[in-house]
Structures are given as C-alpha cells and as structure tokens.
C-alpha cells in the first residue's frame, strides 16, 4: 500500500471533519495524544474515535509489505510497549467492524498485517497481479501441501506420497520463497529436510502451522504439539517484553 505525502494535514488549527452518511470515524486534531485533542462528530460511536496512537499504528501497517511484530510496531509507532500495541490493534479492529470497513488487522506468522476482507478479493484481483503471485500449478500446490503438513520432510518422503519425482518442484517452490532447507536427516546419505517459510505463512494469511485447514487431523500429532508450544512461547515473549 502507498501513503499520502508528508505535507498532508498540516493545517495549524487541526484537521477538518466533515461527517456524511455511512462514515462514522472521528479524526484527531494536532493538539497531542490526550483525549482533549480529539474532535468527536456528533453521534460517533466511542470505539470509532481514532487517537494519534491508533493512527500511527494504522499508518505503519498500511505501508508495510511484510508482517510487523508487536515489538517492532511499538518501536515504529512510538508506543509504550507491545501490550499497548496489541490493545490498539484490538481497538482498530473493533472500529473497522462497526464502520463496515474493507480492512482488518490480522495476526500473520509472528506479526500483524493490515489485510482486505475476503469479500473484496474478486475486485482487487483485477487491480494488480495478485492472482499471478498466488497462482501455483496443481503439482506444485500438491508438493507444497505435503511439505506444509509433513514438515520437516525429505524429498524421498514427498515423492513416496506423490509417486513422482519432485526435485524440480521443490526447487521451484524454494525459488518462490515458499519452501526452504531446514537441515539434514539422520538417515544414510543425510538427505535434506524441507520446510515452509515465513513468507508461506504471510502469503496464505496463516498465524502458524496449526492454522492450516484440518491441521489436527492431517499433521503428525508430535508436530501439532510442537507448533502449539512454539506459538505459546511466542505469545509469552510478547507478554514478557510488555512487562
């Protein structure tokens, strides 16, 4: 997404607010972060009153082309800590829901991204080459699915499931940034182990591997448990940094 020029909104007396049907946001003046600086439109829902801090969080996520962690977001938006960043994101999402906005901030991989709602995918697909970016051939998609659900997995294991050679497909997925080499297997010859990348999670809008469809049924039980432990540890780290 692109941002407005730096000269926008430099009125010395604050930003002018013109309410109209279907729009319930209240924008802030240039007086500071305190509540006294807020310009409230008559009839505005309290959740839709946007503070300067909320606007900074929104601006950072609007221009970011990758997921931003709560810690990094708190630094870029000049917030107190990750706990405040998480709270402001909840407030923004509540306001988006009340205002029937096309946007929503979602947890993706280990951070946050501002995304458009699925209902608008058809029209956005006409605007840019998003379909080309997401498009994979059926064989490539099958190979990616096997890696996603069985990772870390060797090429031989992938080929045993698909019953065809997969070396070129794995190379192609690595070139697309969706799969990477995770290490080596202990077996004879020490074959490479493959796993999905953070870009895979971001591209498909997944918070983690446990968010894959039917993950509990299709992924090995030990891997599902490990993924949940990693997710819990990530949330604990965010809480500790906020303390």
XYZ file of C-alpha atoms in Angstrom:
243
model
C 0.000 0.000 0.000
C 1.121 3.559 -0.562
C 0.999 6.521 1.792
C -0.003 10.138 1.351
C 2.640 12.833 1.007
C 4.283 14.227 4.130
C 2.711 17.619 3.574
C -0.833 16.335 4.004
C -2.763 17.528 7.038
C -0.511 20.420 8.049
C -3.321 22.793 8.983
C -2.371 24.742 12.086
C -5.863 24.628 13.540
C -6.372 20.882 13.201
C -7.939 18.633 10.624
C -11.364 19.481 9.333
C -14.012 16.844 9.914
C -16.969 16.560 7.539
C -19.406 13.794 8.562
C -21.516 12.099 5.946
C -23.802 9.101 5.764
C -22.051 5.762 6.085
C -18.872 7.178 7.677
C -18.537 7.118 11.452
C -14.851 7.854 12.065
C -13.750 10.778 14.218
C -10.319 12.120 13.316
C -7.957 13.833 15.714
C -6.600 17.377 15.806
C -2.909 18.254 16.056
C -3.052 19.011 19.758
C -1.403 15.805 21.020
C -2.232 12.316 22.252
C -4.585 13.315 25.052
C -8.353 12.910 24.888
C -8.863 16.680 24.943
C -7.357 16.890 21.447
C -9.990 14.608 19.917
C -12.600 16.055 17.589
C -15.737 13.974 18.040
C -18.525 14.027 15.489
C -21.974 14.065 16.986
C -23.315 10.515 17.117
C -19.892 8.869 16.688
C -19.535 5.505 18.412
C -16.813 5.681 21.129
C -14.916 2.789 19.511
C -14.564 4.822 16.308
C -12.752 7.735 17.905
C -9.273 7.478 16.456
C -6.410 8.713 18.639
C -2.994 9.755 17.278
C -1.512 6.492 18.558
C -4.143 4.459 16.723
C -3.418 6.448 13.571
C 0.323 5.781 13.861
C -0.277 2.037 14.238
C -2.616 2.113 11.263
C -0.108 4.057 9.138
C 2.749 1.651 9.880
C 0.667 -1.403 8.992
C -0.771 0.344 5.925
C 2.621 0.835 4.256
C 4.338 -2.348 5.492
C 4.733 -5.099 2.899
C 5.594 -7.764 5.490
C 4.177 -8.796 8.851
C 5.266 -6.474 11.690
C 5.790 -7.908 15.169
C 4.156 -6.212 18.147
C 7.589 -5.245 19.474
C 8.664 -3.666 16.182
C 5.274 -1.971 15.844
C 5.602 -0.405 19.282
C 9.004 0.995 18.246
C 7.872 2.362 14.880
C 4.643 3.881 16.227
C 6.326 5.227 19.393
C 4.221 3.231 21.835
C 4.916 2.266 25.427
C 5.206 -1.492 24.859
C 3.836 -4.499 22.977
C 0.827 -4.678 25.282
C -0.253 -1.211 24.156
C 0.318 -2.192 20.504
C -1.931 -5.239 20.901
C -4.602 -3.156 22.640
C -4.607 -0.506 19.898
C -4.915 -3.192 17.228
C -7.983 -4.568 19.015
C -9.472 -1.058 19.110
C -8.807 -0.530 15.403
C -10.428 -3.859 14.506
C -13.459 -3.018 16.634
C -13.772 0.307 14.814
C -13.381 -1.387 11.421
C -16.192 -3.791 12.281
C -18.506 -1.018 13.438
C -17.788 1.043 10.325
C -18.149 -1.910 7.897
C -14.625 -1.225 6.705
C -12.914 -3.232 3.969
C -9.882 -3.652 6.205
C -8.904 -5.783 9.165
C -5.625 -6.256 11.034
C -4.778 -9.938 11.348
C -2.098 -11.927 13.113
C 0.090 -13.457 10.378
C 3.189 -15.571 11.048
C 4.850 -13.820 14.019
C 3.419 -10.368 13.413
C 0.498 -8.284 12.180
C -0.652 -7.218 8.716
C -3.419 -4.967 7.501
C -5.481 -7.025 5.074
C -8.578 -6.544 2.996
C -11.553 -8.769 3.732
C -12.096 -11.845 1.512
C -15.285 -10.350 0.091
C -13.188 -7.863 -1.914
C -10.727 -10.377 -3.401
C -12.511 -10.542 -6.760
C -12.240 -6.794 -7.405
C -8.705 -6.486 -6.046
C -7.594 -9.311 -8.315
C -8.465 -7.066 -11.280
C -6.386 -4.196 -9.894
C -2.955 -5.851 -9.816
C -1.186 -9.135 -10.483
C -2.128 -10.752 -7.187
C -3.554 -13.814 -8.910
C -0.287 -14.349 -10.770
C 1.629 -14.065 -7.496
C -0.538 -16.660 -5.770
C -1.030 -18.989 -8.712
C 0.659 -22.385 -8.470
C 0.270 -25.356 -10.771
C -1.625 -28.332 -9.298
C 1.597 -30.404 -8.949
C 3.374 -27.516 -7.217
C 0.407 -26.962 -4.908
C 0.299 -30.671 -4.040
C 4.022 -30.663 -3.257
C 3.684 -27.510 -1.137
C 0.770 -29.051 0.775
C 2.800 -32.179 1.555
C 5.713 -30.099 2.828
C 3.378 -27.900 4.875
C 1.607 -30.781 6.598
C 4.544 -33.214 6.968
C 7.475 -30.860 7.602
C 10.301 -31.273 8.159
C 10.224 -33.770 5.311
C 12.758 -35.286 2.905
C 12.383 -35.282 -0.865
C 12.051 -39.078 -0.780
C 9.078 -38.797 1.585
C 7.387 -36.249 -0.687
C 7.990 -38.454 -3.710
C 6.667 -41.504 -1.852
C 3.371 -39.690 -1.307
C 3.076 -38.191 -4.805
C 4.691 -41.215 -6.532
C 6.560 -38.970 -8.963
C 9.881 -37.106 -8.998
C 9.655 -33.814 -7.074
C 13.179 -32.372 -7.271
C 12.251 -29.680 -9.809
C 9.066 -28.774 -7.957
C 10.899 -28.375 -4.645
C 13.481 -26.190 -6.398
C 10.677 -24.104 -7.904
C 8.993 -23.654 -4.510
C 12.318 -22.608 -2.999
C 12.768 -20.032 -5.766
C 9.308 -18.676 -4.946
C 10.361 -18.327 -1.307
C 7.715 -20.764 -0.062
C 9.987 -23.666 0.915
C 13.493 -23.793 2.354
C 16.054 -26.358 3.516
C 15.628 -26.917 7.252
C 18.587 -29.234 7.829
C 19.664 -32.793 7.171
C 18.042 -36.109 8.075
C 19.905 -38.631 10.246
C 19.440 -41.432 7.708
C 22.026 -42.797 5.259
C 23.295 -40.104 2.917
C 21.914 -37.356 5.171
C 19.248 -36.066 2.738
C 17.969 -32.523 3.058
C 14.882 -31.746 5.122
C 12.388 -29.260 3.702
C 10.001 -26.914 5.497
C 7.802 -23.945 4.664
C 8.950 -20.366 5.174
C 7.552 -17.343 6.946
C 6.656 -15.975 3.504
C 4.423 -19.020 3.045
C 2.525 -18.118 6.225
C 2.199 -14.471 5.197
C 1.111 -15.257 1.637
C -1.635 -17.611 2.808
C -2.603 -15.456 5.803
C -1.737 -18.049 8.454
C -0.700 -17.260 12.018
C 1.149 -20.575 12.250
C 1.160 -24.147 11.000
C -1.573 -25.091 13.462
C -3.839 -22.719 11.483
C -3.655 -24.959 8.412
C -7.040 -26.459 7.450
C -7.637 -29.729 9.340
C -4.184 -29.458 10.907
C -5.111 -31.697 13.847
C -6.196 -34.495 11.525
C -3.584 -34.233 8.778
C -0.392 -33.251 10.608
C 1.533 -35.727 12.801
C 0.499 -35.363 16.435
C 4.016 -34.571 17.661
C 4.352 -31.755 15.100
C 0.980 -30.270 16.049
C 2.034 -30.244 19.709
C 5.397 -28.667 18.842
C 3.719 -25.947 16.751
C 1.405 -25.065 19.643
C 4.337 -24.890 22.054
C 6.175 -22.539 19.684
C 3.073 -20.337 19.389
C 2.644 -20.232 23.175
C 6.316 -19.335 23.624
C 5.952 -16.528 21.086
C 2.965 -15.095 22.965
C 4.852 -15.431 26.252
C 7.798 -13.492 24.830
C 5.466 -10.685 23.772
C 3.959 -10.567 27.260
C 7.392 -10.542 28.900
C 8.614 -7.692 26.705
C 5.487 -5.737 27.635
C 6.022 -6.263 31.373
